[in-house]
Amino acid sequence: MERDQRRLIINYAGPEGVYRRISLGSVLEGAVLPDAVRHKIVVVGVTAQGAGDRLFTPLSSGIGMSGIEIHANVARTLLDRAFLIPMGLPAEMAGCVLIAAACVLGIAGLRGVRLLLLLAVVGAAVPAASALALSGGRIWPMGSFLAVFLVAGGVAGMGEYAAVTIALRQSERKRRDYAFRVQAIAHEIKTPLTAIQGSSELISDGTVSDGERAAVAGLIYKESKRLTGILHAFLDVERMASGSLAIEKKPVSLHAVCDEVLERARLYSARKRIRIEAEVDDTSVPADAELLSFAVYNLLTNAVKYSPKDTVIRLGMSEDARSVSVWVADHGYGIAPSEQERIFDRFYRMRRDDKGDEEGSGVGLALVREIVTQHGGRILVDSQPGAGSRFTIVLPKV
Ligand code: ADP
């Protein structure tokens, strides 16, 4: 041990009663038998508190130690070879890393009370372990360990704060999203509901003639169907987003799907005298026919809604070894690059169209993207403001 050339650290923490005190008076009175001191080292000196021969040791804690006790400690440490041995730099580093790792793992894996509990345990273990080590003659660097613990604990606190803040923001965003949805549903439902109310009032107060009654009833029927459609669309978005709408993929004839959709879309586009040109090969693709036709119909009706009158829309397809693509191209108002990602968000409408004549809820494209994603495919948009847009659905062949 001496070869280490390290400092000699005296252990002043001798347990109580290590040094037996025998007063000079009792020796002079002959009350001490020779056996009491035989084979023992006797240190003679003054131990009285006010004697002035007192010094502080690292463990004195405010009460000085008498000079002879200090000498006794020095002698005992040397003779027993009970020097205090410092932990050493490598072990100190390892200890710091261990404490930091415990805190980091705690931050990563635990939250709230559990994290606090872990930090409390580590915080209490550092001084406890140091005290235990000291009683075994080892000096542990409690200062370094506590510093590492405090830094790691601080980081843990900040991490916890950040996690709570993020969770709070997320829940706030969800709440706003929900409120927005409720508003959007209310807004969407309001129009057909007003039409139904107005028309039924006309019938009930006898304002309409017998001849007109059938037409008004037809309007009520149409609007109530629209209402159902809106509700279905909303429910489908929710169910699809939560993953509870199962997709049934079967080989579907793309030609047949597009034919059926075109028929409906042409009725819709007639009001703006928009022509839809289509060229679709008879390719089969594994898909849910109903959802696929919903997606293509949505792209076509959007193209109609966001194009000026008397323009042309084209519906086409292409395929390669692994995928089939269906695209809808229009010569409409187009979409600015900054908006091209956002139009797929639920309830997102471009400001231009929110104020325009075309009714909408901002749900359609979110639904289309959800459908395409559930099929393992993707949707692309290529658009230039003022020049038109092209939406492409890419579906895998298997
Ligand atoms: P909605 O049509 O009900 O508003 P969508 O989700 O279908 O909702 O579309 C979101 C927004 O994207 C629309 O409000 C519109 O601003 C824009 N958009 C969609 N399709 C086109 C298109 N073909 N041309 C220009 N803008 C479009």
Coordinates of N, CA and C in Angstrom, one line a residue, residues 222-394:
K222 N -84.3 14.3 -51.1 CA -83.0 14.5 -51.5 C -82.1 15.0 -50.4
E223 N -82.6 16.0 -49.7 CA -81.8 16.7 -48.7 C -81.6 15.7 -47.5
S224 N -82.6 14.9 -47.2 CA -82.4 14.0 -46.1 C -81.4 12.9 -46.4
K225 N -81.4 12.6 -47.7 CA -80.4 11.6 -48.2 C -79.0 12.2 -48.0
R226 N -78.9 13.5 -48.4 CA -77.6 14.2 -48.3 C -77.1 14.2 -46.8
L227 N -78.1 14.4 -45.9 CA -77.8 14.4 -44.5 C -77.2 13.1 -44.1
T228 N -77.9 12.0 -44.5 CA -77.3 10.7 -44.2 C -75.9 10.5 -44.8
G229 N -75.8 11.0 -46.0 CA -74.4 10.9 -46.6 C -73.4 11.6 -45.8
I230 N -73.7 12.8 -45.4 CA -72.7 13.6 -44.6 C -72.4 12.8 -43.3
L231 N -73.4 12.3 -42.6 CA -73.2 11.6 -41.4 C -72.3 10.4 -41.6
H232 N -72.6 9.6 -42.7 CA -71.8 8.4 -43.0 C -70.4 8.8 -43.3
A233 N -70.2 9.9 -44.0 CA -68.8 10.3 -44.3 C -68.0 10.6 -43.1
F234 N -68.7 11.4 -42.2 CA -68.0 11.7 -40.9 C -67.7 10.5 -40.1
L235 N -68.7 9.6 -40.0 CA -68.5 8.4 -39.2 C -67.4 7.5 -39.8
D236 N -67.3 7.4 -41.2 CA -66.3 6.6 -41.9 C -64.9 7.2 -41.6
V237 N -64.8 8.5 -41.6 CA -63.5 9.1 -41.3 C -63.0 8.7 -39.9
E238 N -63.9 8.8 -39.0 CA -63.6 8.5 -37.6 C -63.2 7.0 -37.5
R239 N -64.0 6.2 -38.1 CA -63.8 4.7 -38.0 C -62.5 4.3 -38.7
M240 N -62.3 4.9 -39.8 CA -61.1 4.6 -40.5 C -59.8 5.1 -39.8
A241 N -59.9 6.3 -39.3 CA -58.8 6.8 -38.5 C -58.5 6.0 -37.3
S242 N -59.5 5.4 -36.7 CA -59.3 4.6 -35.5 C -58.9 3.2 -35.8
G243 N -59.0 2.9 -37.1 CA -58.6 1.6 -37.6 C -59.6 0.5 -37.4
S244 N -60.9 1.0 -37.1 CA -61.9 0.0 -36.9 C -62.8 -0.3 -38.2
L245 N -62.4 0.4 -39.3 CA -63.2 0.1 -40.5 C -62.4 -0.9 -41.3
A246 N -62.9 -2.2 -41.3 CA -62.1 -3.2 -42.0 C -62.2 -3.1 -43.5
I247 N -61.1 -3.3 -44.2 CA -61.1 -3.2 -45.6 C -61.1 -4.7 -46.2
E248 N -62.0 -4.9 -47.1 CA -62.1 -6.2 -47.7 C -61.6 -6.1 -49.1
K249 N -60.3 -6.6 -49.3 CA -59.7 -6.5 -50.6 C -60.0 -7.7 -51.4
K250 N -60.6 -7.5 -52.6 CA -60.9 -8.5 -53.6 C -60.4 -8.0 -55.0
P251 N -60.1 -8.9 -55.9 CA -59.8 -8.4 -57.3 C -60.9 -7.5 -57.8
V252 N -60.6 -6.3 -58.2 CA -61.7 -5.4 -58.6 C -61.3 -4.9 -60.0
S253 N -62.3 -4.9 -60.9 CA -62.0 -4.3 -62.2 C -62.0 -2.8 -62.2
L254 N -60.9 -2.2 -62.5 CA -60.8 -0.8 -62.4 C -61.7 -0.1 -63.4
H255 N -61.9 -0.8 -64.6 CA -62.7 -0.2 -65.6 C -64.2 -0.1 -65.1
A256 N -64.6 -1.2 -64.4 CA -66.0 -1.3 -63.9 C -66.2 -0.2 -62.8
V257 N -65.2 -0.1 -61.9 CA -65.3 1.0 -60.9 C -65.4 2.3 -61.5
C258 N -64.5 2.6 -62.4 CA -64.5 4.0 -63.0 C -65.8 4.3 -63.8
D259 N -66.3 3.3 -64.5 CA -67.5 3.4 -65.3 C -68.7 3.9 -64.4
E260 N -68.8 3.2 -63.3 CA -69.9 3.5 -62.3 C -69.7 4.9 -61.7
V261 N -68.5 5.2 -61.4 CA -68.2 6.5 -60.8 C -68.5 7.6 -61.8
L262 N -68.0 7.3 -63.1 CA -68.2 8.4 -64.1 C -69.6 8.7 -64.3
E263 N -70.5 7.7 -64.3 CA -71.9 8.0 -64.5 C -72.4 9.0 -63.5
R264 N -72.1 8.8 -62.2 CA -72.5 9.7 -61.2 C -71.8 11.1 -61.3
A265 N -70.5 11.0 -61.6 CA -69.8 12.3 -61.7 C -70.2 13.2 -62.8
R266 N -70.6 12.5 -63.9 CA -71.1 13.3 -65.1 C -72.4 14.1 -64.8
L267 N -73.2 13.4 -64.0 CA -74.5 14.1 -63.6 C -74.1 15.3 -62.8
Y268 N -73.1 15.2 -61.9 CA -72.7 16.2 -61.0 C -72.0 17.4 -61.8
S269 N -71.2 17.0 -62.8 CA -70.4 18.0 -63.6 C -71.3 18.8 -64.6
A270 N -72.4 18.2 -64.9 CA -73.3 18.9 -65.9 C -73.6 20.3 -65.5
R271 N -73.8 20.5 -64.2 CA -74.3 21.9 -63.8 C -73.2 22.9 -64.1
K272 N -72.0 22.5 -64.3 CA -70.9 23.5 -64.7 C -70.5 23.3 -66.1
R273 N -71.2 22.5 -66.8 CA -70.9 22.2 -68.2 C -69.4 21.7 -68.4
I274 N -69.0 20.9 -67.4 CA -67.6 20.4 -67.4 C -67.7 19.0 -68.0
R275 N -66.8 18.8 -69.0 CA -66.8 17.5 -69.6 C -65.7 16.6 -68.9
I276 N -66.1 15.3 -68.8 CA -65.1 14.4 -68.2 C -64.7 13.4 -69.2
E277 N -63.4 13.4 -69.6 CA -62.9 12.4 -70.5 C -62.2 11.3 -69.8
A278 N -62.5 10.1 -70.1 CA -61.9 9.0 -69.4 C -61.2 8.0 -70.3
E279 N -60.1 7.4 -69.9 CA -59.5 6.4 -70.6 C -58.9 5.4 -69.6
V280 N -59.7 4.3 -69.3 CA -59.2 3.4 -68.2 C -59.2 2.0 -68.8
D281 N -58.1 1.3 -68.7 CA -58.0 -0.1 -69.2 C -58.6 -1.0 -68.2
D282 N -58.9 -2.2 -68.7 CA -59.6 -3.1 -67.8 C -58.5 -3.9 -67.0
T283 N -58.0 -3.2 -66.0 CA -57.0 -3.9 -65.2 C -57.7 -4.3 -63.8
S284 N -57.2 -5.4 -63.3 CA -57.7 -5.8 -62.0 C -56.8 -5.4 -60.9
V285 N -57.3 -4.9 -59.8 CA -56.5 -4.5 -58.7 C -57.1 -5.0 -57.4
P286 N -56.3 -5.5 -56.4 CA -56.9 -5.9 -55.2 C -57.4 -4.7 -54.3
A287 N -58.7 -4.6 -54.2 CA -59.2 -3.4 -53.4 C -60.6 -3.7 -52.9
D288 N -61.0 -2.7 -52.1 CA -62.4 -2.7 -51.6 C -63.2 -1.9 -52.6
A289 N -64.0 -2.5 -53.5 CA -64.6 -1.8 -54.6 C -65.4 -0.5 -54.1
E290 N -66.1 -0.7 -53.1 CA -66.9 0.5 -52.6 C -66.1 1.6 -52.2
L291 N -65.0 1.3 -51.4 CA -64.2 2.4 -50.9 C -63.4 3.0 -52.1
L292 N -62.9 2.2 -53.0 CA -62.2 2.7 -54.1 C -63.0 3.6 -55.0
S293 N -64.3 3.2 -55.2 CA -65.2 4.1 -56.0 C -65.5 5.4 -55.2
F294 N -65.6 5.3 -53.9 CA -65.7 6.5 -53.1 C -64.6 7.5 -53.3
A295 N -63.3 6.9 -53.3 CA -62.1 7.7 -53.4 C -62.1 8.4 -54.8
V296 N -62.3 7.6 -55.9 CA -62.3 8.2 -57.2 C -63.4 9.2 -57.4
Y297 N -64.5 8.9 -56.9 CA -65.7 9.8 -57.0 C -65.3 11.2 -56.3
N298 N -64.7 11.1 -55.2 CA -64.3 12.3 -54.4 C -63.3 13.1 -55.2
L299 N -62.4 12.5 -55.9 CA -61.4 13.2 -56.7 C -62.1 13.9 -57.8
L300 N -63.0 13.2 -58.4 CA -63.7 13.8 -59.6 C -64.6 14.9 -59.2
T301 N -65.4 14.8 -58.1 CA -66.3 15.9 -57.7 C -65.4 17.1 -57.2
N302 N -64.3 16.8 -56.6 CA -63.4 17.9 -56.2 C -62.9 18.7 -57.5
A303 N -62.6 17.9 -58.5 CA -62.1 18.5 -59.7 C -63.2 19.4 -60.3
V304 N -64.4 18.9 -60.2 CA -65.6 19.7 -60.7 C -65.7 21.0 -59.8
K305 N -65.7 20.7 -58.5 CA -66.0 21.9 -57.6 C -64.9 23.0 -57.7
Y306 N -63.7 22.6 -57.9 CA -62.6 23.6 -57.9 C -62.1 23.9 -59.3
S307 N -63.0 23.8 -60.3 CA -62.6 24.2 -61.7 C -63.7 25.2 -62.2
P308 N -63.3 26.1 -63.1 CA -64.3 27.0 -63.6 C -65.2 26.2 -64.6
K309 N -66.3 26.9 -64.9 CA -67.3 26.2 -65.9 C -66.6 26.0 -67.2
D310 N -67.2 25.1 -68.0 CA -66.8 24.8 -69.4 C -65.4 24.4 -69.5
T311 N -64.9 23.7 -68.5 CA -63.5 23.1 -68.6 C -63.6 21.6 -68.8
V312 N -62.4 21.0 -68.9 CA -62.4 19.6 -69.1 C -61.6 18.9 -68.0
I313 N -62.2 17.7 -67.6 CA -61.5 16.9 -66.6 C -61.1 15.6 -67.2
R314 N -59.9 15.1 -66.9 CA -59.5 13.8 -67.5 C -59.3 12.8 -66.3
L315 N -59.8 11.6 -66.6 CA -59.6 10.5 -65.7 C -58.8 9.4 -66.5
G316 N -57.7 9.0 -65.9 CA -56.9 8.0 -66.6 C -56.2 7.1 -65.6
M317 N -55.4 6.2 -66.2 CA -54.7 5.2 -65.4 C -53.3 4.8 -66.0
S318 N -52.5 4.3 -65.2 CA -51.2 3.7 -65.7 C -50.8 2.6 -64.8
E319 N -49.9 1.7 -65.2 CA -49.5 0.6 -64.3 C -48.1 0.3 -64.6
D320 N -47.4 -0.3 -63.6 CA -46.1 -0.9 -63.8 C -46.1 -2.3 -63.2
A321 N -45.0 -2.9 -63.0 CA -44.9 -4.2 -62.5 C -45.5 -4.4 -61.1
R322 N -45.4 -3.3 -60.3 CA -45.8 -3.5 -58.9 C -47.1 -2.7 -58.5
S323 N -47.4 -1.7 -59.3 CA -48.6 -0.9 -58.9 C -49.5 -0.4 -60.0
V324 N -50.7 0.0 -59.6 CA -51.6 0.5 -60.6 C -52.0 2.0 -60.1
S325 N -51.9 2.9 -61.0 CA -52.3 4.3 -60.6 C -53.5 4.8 -61.4
V326 N -54.4 5.5 -60.6 CA -55.6 6.1 -61.2 C -55.4 7.6 -61.0
W327 N -55.5 8.4 -62.0 CA -55.4 9.8 -61.8 C -56.5 10.6 -62.3
V328 N -56.7 11.8 -61.7 CA -57.8 12.7 -62.1 C -57.1 14.1 -62.3
A329 N -57.2 14.6 -63.5 CA -56.5 15.9 -63.8 C -57.6 17.0 -64.2
D330 N -57.4 18.2 -63.7 CA -58.3 19.2 -64.0 C -57.6 20.5 -64.5
H331 N -58.3 21.4 -65.0 CA -57.8 22.7 -65.4 C -58.4 23.8 -64.5
G332 N -58.4 23.4 -63.2 CA -59.0 24.3 -62.2 C -58.1 25.3 -61.6
Y333 N -58.5 25.7 -60.4 CA -57.9 26.8 -59.7 C -56.5 26.4 -59.2
G334 N -56.2 25.1 -59.0 CA -54.9 24.7 -58.5 C -54.7 24.9 -57.0
I335 N -53.6 24.4 -56.5 CA -53.3 24.4 -55.1 C -51.9 24.9 -54.9
A336 N -51.7 25.9 -54.1 CA -50.4 26.4 -53.8 C -49.5 25.3 -53.2
P337 N -48.2 25.3 -53.5 CA -47.3 24.2 -52.9 C -47.4 24.2 -51.4
S338 N -47.6 25.3 -50.7 CA -47.6 25.3 -49.2 C -48.9 24.7 -48.7
E339 N -49.9 24.5 -49.6 CA -51.2 23.9 -49.1 C -51.3 22.5 -49.5
Q340 N -50.3 22.0 -50.3 CA -50.6 20.7 -50.9 C -50.5 19.5 -49.9
E341 N -49.8 19.7 -48.8 CA -49.9 18.6 -47.7 C -51.1 18.8 -46.9
R342 N -51.5 20.0 -46.6 CA -52.5 20.3 -45.6 C -53.9 19.9 -46.1
I343 N -54.1 19.9 -47.5 CA -55.4 19.6 -48.0 C -55.9 18.2 -47.6
F344 N -54.9 17.4 -47.2 CA -55.3 16.0 -46.8 C -55.6 15.9 -45.3
D345 N -55.5 17.0 -44.6 CA -55.8 17.0 -43.2 C -57.3 17.1 -43.1
R346 N -57.8 16.4 -42.0 CA -59.3 16.4 -41.8 C -59.8 17.8 -41.6
F347 N -60.8 18.2 -42.2 CA -61.6 19.4 -42.1 C -60.8 20.6 -42.6
Y348 N -59.7 20.3 -43.4 CA -58.9 21.5 -43.9 C -59.5 21.9 -45.2
R349 N -59.8 23.2 -45.4 CA -60.3 23.7 -46.7 C -59.4 24.9 -46.9
M350 N -59.0 25.1 -48.2 CA -58.3 26.3 -48.5 C -59.1 27.5 -48.3
R351 N -58.5 28.6 -47.8 CA -59.3 29.8 -47.5 C -60.2 30.2 -48.7
R352 N -59.5 30.2 -49.9 CA -60.2 30.6 -51.1 C -61.5 29.9 -51.3
D353 N -61.5 28.5 -51.0 CA -62.7 27.7 -51.2 C -63.7 27.8 -50.1
D354 N -63.1 28.1 -48.9 CA -64.0 28.2 -47.7 C -65.0 29.4 -47.9
K355 N -64.5 30.4 -48.6 CA -65.3 31.5 -48.8 C -66.1 31.4 -50.2
G356 N -65.7 30.4 -51.0 CA -66.3 30.3 -52.3 C -67.7 29.8 -52.3
D357 N -68.2 29.5 -53.6 CA -69.6 29.1 -53.7 C -69.7 27.6 -53.4
E358 N -68.6 26.8 -53.6 CA -68.7 25.4 -53.5 C -68.8 24.9 -52.0
E359 N -69.8 24.1 -51.7 CA -69.9 23.6 -50.3 C -68.9 22.5 -50.1
G360 N -68.5 22.4 -48.9 CA -67.5 21.3 -48.6 C -67.3 21.3 -47.1
S361 N -66.7 20.2 -46.6 CA -66.4 20.1 -45.2 C -64.9 19.9 -45.0
G362 N -64.1 19.7 -46.0 CA -62.7 19.4 -45.8 C -62.4 18.0 -45.4
V363 N -63.4 17.1 -45.5 CA -63.3 15.7 -45.1 C -62.9 14.8 -46.2
G364 N -63.3 15.2 -47.4 CA -63.2 14.3 -48.6 C -61.8 13.7 -48.8
L365 N -60.8 14.6 -48.9 CA -59.4 14.2 -49.2 C -58.8 13.4 -48.0
A366 N -59.2 13.8 -46.8 CA -58.7 13.0 -45.6 C -59.2 11.6 -45.7
L367 N -60.4 11.5 -46.2 CA -61.0 10.1 -46.3 C -60.3 9.4 -47.5
V368 N -60.1 10.1 -48.6 CA -59.4 9.4 -49.7 C -58.0 8.9 -49.3
R369 N -57.3 9.8 -48.6 CA -55.9 9.4 -48.1 C -56.0 8.2 -47.2
E370 N -57.0 8.2 -46.3 CA -57.2 7.1 -45.3 C -57.5 5.8 -46.1
I371 N -58.3 5.9 -47.1 CA -58.7 4.7 -47.9 C -57.5 4.2 -48.6
V372 N -56.7 5.1 -49.2 CA -55.6 4.6 -50.0 C -54.5 4.0 -49.1
T373 N -54.3 4.7 -47.9 CA -53.3 4.2 -47.0 C -53.7 2.8 -46.5
Q374 N -55.0 2.6 -46.2 CA -55.4 1.3 -45.7 C -55.2 0.2 -46.8
H375 N -55.2 0.6 -48.1 CA -54.9 -0.3 -49.2 C -53.5 -0.6 -49.4
G376 N -52.6 0.1 -48.6 CA -51.2 -0.1 -48.7 C -50.6 0.8 -49.8
G377 N -51.4 1.8 -50.3 CA -51.0 2.7 -51.4 C -50.7 4.1 -50.9
R378 N -50.6 5.0 -51.9 CA -50.4 6.4 -51.5 C -51.1 7.3 -52.5
I379 N -51.3 8.6 -52.1 CA -51.9 9.5 -52.9 C -50.9 10.7 -53.2
L380 N -50.9 11.1 -54.5 CA -49.9 12.1 -54.8 C -50.7 13.3 -55.4
V381 N -50.2 14.5 -55.2 CA -50.8 15.7 -55.8 C -49.8 16.5 -56.6
D382 N -50.2 16.9 -57.8 CA -49.3 17.7 -58.6 C -50.1 18.9 -59.0
S383 N -49.8 20.1 -58.6 CA -50.7 21.2 -58.9 C -50.0 22.5 -59.0
Q384 N -50.6 23.4 -59.8 CA -50.1 24.7 -59.9 C -51.2 25.7 -59.9
P385 N -51.1 26.7 -59.0 CA -52.2 27.7 -58.9 C -52.5 28.3 -60.3
G386 N -53.8 28.2 -60.6 CA -54.2 28.8 -61.9 C -54.1 27.9 -63.1
A387 N -53.3 26.8 -62.9 CA -53.1 25.9 -64.1 C -53.9 24.6 -64.0
G388 N -54.2 24.2 -62.7 CA -54.9 22.9 -62.6 C -54.2 22.0 -61.7
S389 N -54.9 20.8 -61.4 CA -54.3 19.9 -60.4 C -54.4 18.5 -61.0
R390 N -53.6 17.6 -60.5 CA -53.6 16.2 -60.9 C -53.4 15.4 -59.6
F391 N -54.4 14.6 -59.3 CA -54.4 13.7 -58.1 C -54.2 12.3 -58.6
T392 N -53.2 11.6 -58.0 CA -53.0 10.2 -58.4 C -53.0 9.3 -57.2
I393 N -53.8 8.2 -57.4 CA -53.9 7.2 -56.4 C -53.0 6.0 -56.9
V394 N -52.1 5.6 -56.1 CA -51.2 4.5 -56.4 C -51.5 3.3 -55.5

